[in-house]
Amino acid sequence: MYIILLGPPGSGTGTQGDILAQRLGVLKIATGDLLRGAVEARTPLGLEAKRHMDRKEMVPDKIILSLIKEQLTSEAAAQGIVMDSFPRTVRQAEAVNQLLAERLERIDRVLLLDVPEAELTQRRLSRAPDEGRGGETAEVIEQRLQAYRHSTAPVVGFYREMGVLSIVDGTGTEEEIAERVKEAVGA
Ligand code: AMP
């Protein structure tokens, strides 16, 4: 199965993506993780991406497209993938469709984790610094929410048009949300 989990920063797509990928026995791919890996490995792509990440900007589609192309065409992706928080632009969404079509596959379902913005801000402010992206200021959080509203909200419309979108209540306990996710993908 090819599943996409979308939601604003702090909505829990990472945790739910891990649970779902494990249940389905497929890979979970998050472009944020791939980018951090490339930055750490100091690849040319990573160094270019870092300039944008340091400025809290979206990384340009060109970089994201080459990252996901490698992943989506890999042998490991043949069983399916859970995509966590990407595509984040319509251009990325079109590229994913095209790459899957090349292997005669398609997106089965896109789940949008729905969490009120006030709760998102609270969740991120209270994140422990050892979570990697913890210790964020309210300003940084607002900046990320704005980028999400601007770039990613149109992606939701794209998948609604495709007829594969499900909106999942992203509030409650991890287990409650996982149960709703499970129902929405029918797995
Ligand atoms: P995240 O781990 O999802 O919080 O992503 C960390 C940073 O990586 C974001 O603030 C963006 O700068 C960048 N990023 C991750 N995924 C994407 C994507 N699909 N498109 C553009 N930028 C991305």
mmCIF file of C-alpha atoms and ligand atoms in Angstrom:
data_model
loop_
_atom_site.group_PDB
_atom_site.id
_atom_site.type_symbol
_atom_site.label_atom_id
_atom_site.label_comp_id
_atom_site.label_asym_id
_atom_site.label_seq_id
_atom_site.Cartn_x
_atom_site.Cartn_y
_atom_site.Cartn_z
ATOM 1 C CA MET A 1 0.000 0.000 0.000
ATOM 2 C CA TYR A 2 1.103 3.548 -0.687
ATOM 3 C CA ILE A 3 -0.138 5.824 2.054
ATOM 4 C CA ILE A 4 0.557 9.489 2.752
ATOM 5 C CA LEU A 5 0.206 11.049 6.184
ATOM 6 C CA LEU A 6 -0.182 14.800 6.115
ATOM 7 C CA GLY A 7 -0.745 17.306 8.863
ATOM 8 C CA PRO A 8 0.616 20.547 10.207
ATOM 9 C CA PRO A 9 3.901 20.564 12.146
ATOM 10 C CA GLY A 10 3.282 18.914 15.509
ATOM 11 C CA SER A 11 0.249 16.921 14.372
ATOM 12 C CA GLY A 12 1.944 13.580 15.064
ATOM 13 C CA THR A 13 2.455 12.255 11.536
ATOM 14 C CA GLY A 14 5.907 10.899 12.523
ATOM 15 C CA THR A 15 4.636 8.761 15.378
ATOM 16 C CA GLN A 16 1.541 7.603 13.510
ATOM 17 C CA GLY A 17 3.641 6.950 10.397
ATOM 18 C CA ASP A 18 5.934 4.659 12.399
ATOM 19 C CA ILE A 19 2.989 2.736 13.860
ATOM 20 C CA LEU A 20 1.278 2.365 10.481
ATOM 21 C CA ALA A 21 4.447 1.397 8.596
ATOM 22 C CA GLN A 22 5.142 -1.287 11.165
ATOM 23 C CA ARG A 23 1.591 -2.603 10.938
ATOM 24 C CA LEU A 24 1.744 -2.746 7.133
ATOM 25 C CA GLY A 25 5.326 -4.056 7.096
ATOM 26 C CA VAL A 26 6.519 -1.302 4.750
ATOM 27 C CA LEU A 27 9.073 1.504 4.789
ATOM 28 C CA LYS A 28 8.310 4.892 6.262
ATOM 29 C CA ILE A 29 9.877 7.796 4.444
ATOM 30 C CA ALA A 30 10.054 11.346 5.803
ATOM 31 C CA THR A 31 11.761 13.990 3.701
ATOM 32 C CA GLY A 32 12.743 15.819 6.919
ATOM 33 C CA ASP A 33 14.716 12.734 8.046
ATOM 34 C CA LEU A 34 16.242 12.234 4.585
ATOM 35 C CA LEU A 35 17.348 15.866 4.548
ATOM 36 C CA ARG A 36 18.875 15.678 8.022
ATOM 37 C CA GLY A 37 20.737 12.534 6.900
ATOM 38 C CA ALA A 38 22.072 14.326 3.823
ATOM 39 C CA VAL A 39 23.124 17.332 5.935
ATOM 40 C CA GLU A 40 24.955 15.069 8.367
ATOM 41 C CA ALA A 41 26.658 13.169 5.542
ATOM 42 C CA ARG A 42 27.641 16.547 4.045
ATOM 43 C CA THR A 43 26.559 15.539 0.555
ATOM 44 C CA PRO A 44 26.309 18.404 -1.985
ATOM 45 C CA LEU A 45 22.528 18.072 -1.829
ATOM 46 C CA GLY A 46 22.638 18.161 1.979
ATOM 47 C CA LEU A 47 24.781 21.284 2.026
ATOM 48 C CA GLU A 48 22.416 23.068 -0.335
ATOM 49 C CA ALA A 49 19.381 21.956 1.665
ATOM 50 C CA LYS A 50 20.987 23.137 4.914
ATOM 51 C CA ARG A 51 21.050 26.755 3.736
ATOM 52 C CA HIS A 52 17.265 26.694 3.491
ATOM 53 C CA MET A 53 16.679 24.629 6.623
ATOM 54 C CA ASP A 54 18.827 27.013 8.678
ATOM 55 C CA ARG A 55 16.637 29.874 7.501
ATOM 56 C CA LYS A 56 13.516 27.833 8.377
ATOM 57 C CA GLU A 57 12.470 27.898 4.739
ATOM 58 C CA MET A 58 11.048 25.115 2.632
ATOM 59 C CA VAL A 59 13.758 23.256 0.748
ATOM 60 C CA PRO A 60 13.330 23.807 -3.031
ATOM 61 C CA ASP A 61 11.368 21.177 -4.952
ATOM 62 C CA LYS A 62 14.377 20.357 -7.138
ATOM 63 C CA ILE A 63 16.278 18.994 -4.121
ATOM 64 C CA ILE A 64 13.251 17.185 -2.698
ATOM 65 C CA LEU A 65 12.462 15.606 -6.058
ATOM 66 C CA SER A 66 15.909 14.077 -6.410
ATOM 67 C CA LEU A 67 15.725 12.756 -2.838
ATOM 68 C CA ILE A 68 12.332 11.111 -3.289
ATOM 69 C CA LYS A 69 13.102 9.761 -6.731
ATOM 70 C CA GLU A 70 15.887 7.674 -5.256
ATOM 71 C CA GLN A 71 13.607 6.410 -2.494
ATOM 72 C CA LEU A 72 10.467 5.730 -4.514
ATOM 73 C CA THR A 73 12.313 3.797 -7.187
ATOM 74 C CA SER A 74 14.254 1.663 -4.679
ATOM 75 C CA GLU A 75 13.717 -2.068 -4.327
ATOM 76 C CA ALA A 76 12.650 -1.598 -0.696
ATOM 77 C CA ALA A 77 9.734 0.591 -1.803
ATOM 78 C CA ALA A 78 8.223 -2.177 -3.921
ATOM 79 C CA GLN A 79 6.110 -3.449 -1.010
ATOM 80 C CA GLY A 80 4.613 -0.032 -0.363
ATOM 81 C CA ILE A 81 5.518 3.094 1.571
ATOM 82 C CA VAL A 82 4.162 5.276 4.292
ATOM 83 C CA MET A 83 5.118 8.855 3.414
ATOM 84 C CA ASP A 84 5.351 11.094 6.444
ATOM 85 C CA SER A 85 4.735 14.819 5.883
ATOM 86 C CA PHE A 86 5.430 14.879 2.204
ATOM 87 C CA PRO A 87 4.596 15.817 -0.505
ATOM 88 C CA ARG A 88 4.505 19.397 0.799
ATOM 89 C CA THR A 89 3.908 21.128 -2.522
ATOM 90 C CA VAL A 90 1.665 20.309 -5.458
ATOM 91 C CA ARG A 91 4.764 19.900 -7.617
ATOM 92 C CA GLN A 92 6.085 17.238 -5.237
ATOM 93 C CA ALA A 93 2.665 15.535 -5.243
ATOM 94 C CA GLU A 94 2.669 15.394 -9.046
ATOM 95 C CA ALA A 95 6.189 13.943 -9.012
ATOM 96 C CA VAL A 96 5.155 11.231 -6.552
ATOM 97 C CA ASN A 97 2.194 10.287 -8.766
ATOM 98 C CA GLN A 98 4.470 10.074 -11.770
ATOM 99 C CA LEU A 99 7.135 7.992 -10.031
ATOM 100 C CA LEU A 100 4.509 5.563 -8.729
ATOM 101 C CA ALA A 101 2.843 5.355 -12.140
ATOM 102 C CA GLU A 102 6.195 4.267 -13.571
ATOM 103 C CA ARG A 103 6.005 1.218 -11.332
ATOM 104 C CA LEU A 104 2.295 0.789 -12.091
ATOM 105 C CA GLU A 105 1.305 1.842 -8.618
ATOM 106 C CA ARG A 106 -0.735 4.682 -7.220
ATOM 107 C CA ILE A 107 -1.423 6.403 -3.921
ATOM 108 C CA ASP A 108 -4.028 4.346 -2.090
ATOM 109 C CA ARG A 109 -4.968 6.854 0.569
ATOM 110 C CA VAL A 110 -3.932 10.212 1.990
ATOM 111 C CA LEU A 111 -4.722 10.846 5.630
ATOM 112 C CA LEU A 112 -4.843 14.365 6.972
ATOM 113 C CA LEU A 113 -4.328 14.494 10.742
ATOM 114 C CA ASP A 114 -6.609 17.218 11.961
ATOM 115 C CA VAL A 115 -5.429 19.028 15.121
ATOM 116 C CA PRO A 116 -6.511 22.536 16.241
ATOM 117 C CA GLU A 117 -3.714 25.115 15.863
ATOM 118 C CA ALA A 118 -3.755 26.110 19.543
ATOM 119 C CA GLU A 119 -3.048 22.499 20.489
ATOM 120 C CA LEU A 120 -0.266 22.220 17.902
ATOM 121 C CA THR A 121 1.560 25.223 19.330
ATOM 122 C CA GLN A 122 1.188 23.879 22.854
ATOM 123 C CA ARG A 123 2.464 20.432 21.847
ATOM 124 C CA ARG A 124 5.567 21.805 20.139
ATOM 125 C CA LEU A 125 6.414 24.288 22.888
ATOM 126 C CA SER A 126 6.388 21.475 25.413
ATOM 127 C CA ARG A 127 8.602 19.150 23.383
ATOM 128 C CA ALA A 128 11.746 18.051 25.177
ATOM 129 C CA PRO A 129 15.002 19.413 23.667
ATOM 130 C CA ASP A 130 16.283 15.831 23.218
ATOM 131 C CA GLU A 131 13.606 15.136 20.614
ATOM 132 C CA GLY A 132 15.819 16.707 17.994
ATOM 133 C CA ARG A 133 13.447 19.462 17.060
ATOM 134 C CA GLY A 134 12.599 20.453 20.619
ATOM 135 C CA GLY A 135 13.067 23.787 22.274
ATOM 136 C CA GLU A 136 11.392 25.684 19.469
ATOM 137 C CA THR A 137 10.247 29.196 20.125
ATOM 138 C CA ALA A 138 6.678 30.329 19.500
ATOM 139 C CA GLU A 139 8.029 32.421 16.621
ATOM 140 C CA VAL A 140 9.652 29.455 14.859
ATOM 141 C CA ILE A 141 6.511 27.399 15.348
ATOM 142 C CA GLU A 142 4.364 30.131 13.807
ATOM 143 C CA GLN A 143 6.794 30.384 10.876
ATOM 144 C CA ARG A 144 6.477 26.657 10.233
ATOM 145 C CA LEU A 145 2.703 26.787 10.502
ATOM 146 C CA GLN A 146 2.651 29.616 7.989
ATOM 147 C CA ALA A 147 4.796 27.648 5.529
ATOM 148 C CA TYR A 148 2.438 24.735 6.001
ATOM 149 C CA ARG A 149 -0.668 26.845 5.368
ATOM 150 C CA HIS A 150 0.883 28.437 2.307
ATOM 151 C CA SER A 151 2.476 25.424 0.579
ATOM 152 C CA THR A 152 0.912 22.288 1.923
ATOM 153 C CA ALA A 153 -2.760 23.201 2.197
ATOM 154 C CA PRO A 154 -3.025 23.141 -1.651
ATOM 155 C CA VAL A 155 -1.647 19.575 -1.546
ATOM 156 C CA VAL A 156 -4.672 18.559 0.510
ATOM 157 C CA GLY A 157 -6.910 19.971 -2.236
ATOM 158 C CA PHE A 158 -4.914 18.055 -4.839
ATOM 159 C CA TYR A 159 -5.602 14.738 -3.097
ATOM 160 C CA ARG A 160 -9.222 15.623 -2.411
ATOM 161 C CA GLU A 161 -9.617 16.077 -6.177
ATOM 162 C CA MET A 162 -7.952 12.699 -6.706
ATOM 163 C CA GLY A 163 -10.590 11.193 -4.415
ATOM 164 C CA VAL A 164 -8.120 9.630 -1.968
ATOM 165 C CA LEU A 165 -8.287 12.045 0.970
ATOM 166 C CA SER A 166 -9.498 11.066 4.449
ATOM 167 C CA ILE A 167 -9.531 13.520 7.333
ATOM 168 C CA VAL A 168 -8.617 11.846 10.609
ATOM 169 C CA ASP A 169 -9.173 13.381 14.048
ATOM 170 C CA GLY A 170 -5.609 13.829 15.350
ATOM 171 C CA THR A 171 -6.544 14.591 18.963
ATOM 172 C CA GLY A 172 -6.560 12.120 21.853
ATOM 173 C CA THR A 173 -4.074 9.446 22.855
ATOM 174 C CA GLU A 174 -1.522 7.891 20.493
ATOM 175 C CA GLU A 175 -3.513 4.639 20.593
ATOM 176 C CA GLU A 176 -6.827 6.320 19.820
ATOM 177 C CA ILE A 177 -5.339 8.123 16.830
ATOM 178 C CA ALA A 178 -3.615 4.925 15.621
ATOM 179 C CA GLU A 179 -6.973 3.152 15.709
ATOM 180 C CA ARG A 180 -8.582 5.876 13.577
ATOM 181 C CA VAL A 181 -5.646 5.734 11.144
ATOM 182 C CA LYS A 182 -6.007 1.982 10.894
ATOM 183 C CA GLU A 183 -9.709 2.295 10.113
ATOM 184 C CA ALA A 184 -9.102 4.998 7.512
ATOM 185 C CA VAL A 185 -6.623 2.860 5.538
ATOM 186 C CA GLY A 186 -8.653 -0.301 6.064
ATOM 187 C CA ALA A 187 -5.560 -2.171 7.277
HETATM 188 P P1 AMP B 1 10.631 18.301 9.373
HETATM 189 O O1 AMP B 1 11.546 17.220 9.847
HETATM 190 O O2 AMP B 1 9.454 17.728 8.707
HETATM 191 O O3 AMP B 1 10.284 19.226 10.485
HETATM 192 O O4 AMP B 1 11.425 19.139 8.287
HETATM 193 C C1 AMP B 1 12.542 19.915 8.628
HETATM 194 C C2 AMP B 1 12.810 20.944 7.543
HETATM 195 O O5 AMP B 1 13.172 20.275 6.348
HETATM 196 C C3 AMP B 1 11.620 21.795 7.163
HETATM 197 O O6 AMP B 1 11.518 22.923 7.971
HETATM 198 C C4 AMP B 1 11.951 22.170 5.725
HETATM 199 O O7 AMP B 1 12.922 23.185 5.695
HETATM 200 C C5 AMP B 1 12.612 20.916 5.218
HETATM 201 N N1 AMP B 1 11.686 19.958 4.539
HETATM 202 C C6 AMP B 1 11.372 18.701 4.944
HETATM 203 N N2 AMP B 1 10.583 18.090 4.072
HETATM 204 C C7 AMP B 1 10.354 18.975 3.067
HETATM 205 C C8 AMP B 1 9.600 18.931 1.866
HETATM 206 N N3 AMP B 1 8.907 17.833 1.489
HETATM 207 N N4 AMP B 1 9.612 20.030 1.069
HETATM 208 C C9 AMP B 1 10.318 21.130 1.417
HETATM 209 N N5 AMP B 1 11.047 21.240 2.524
HETATM 210 C C10 AMP B 1 11.072 20.171 3.365
#
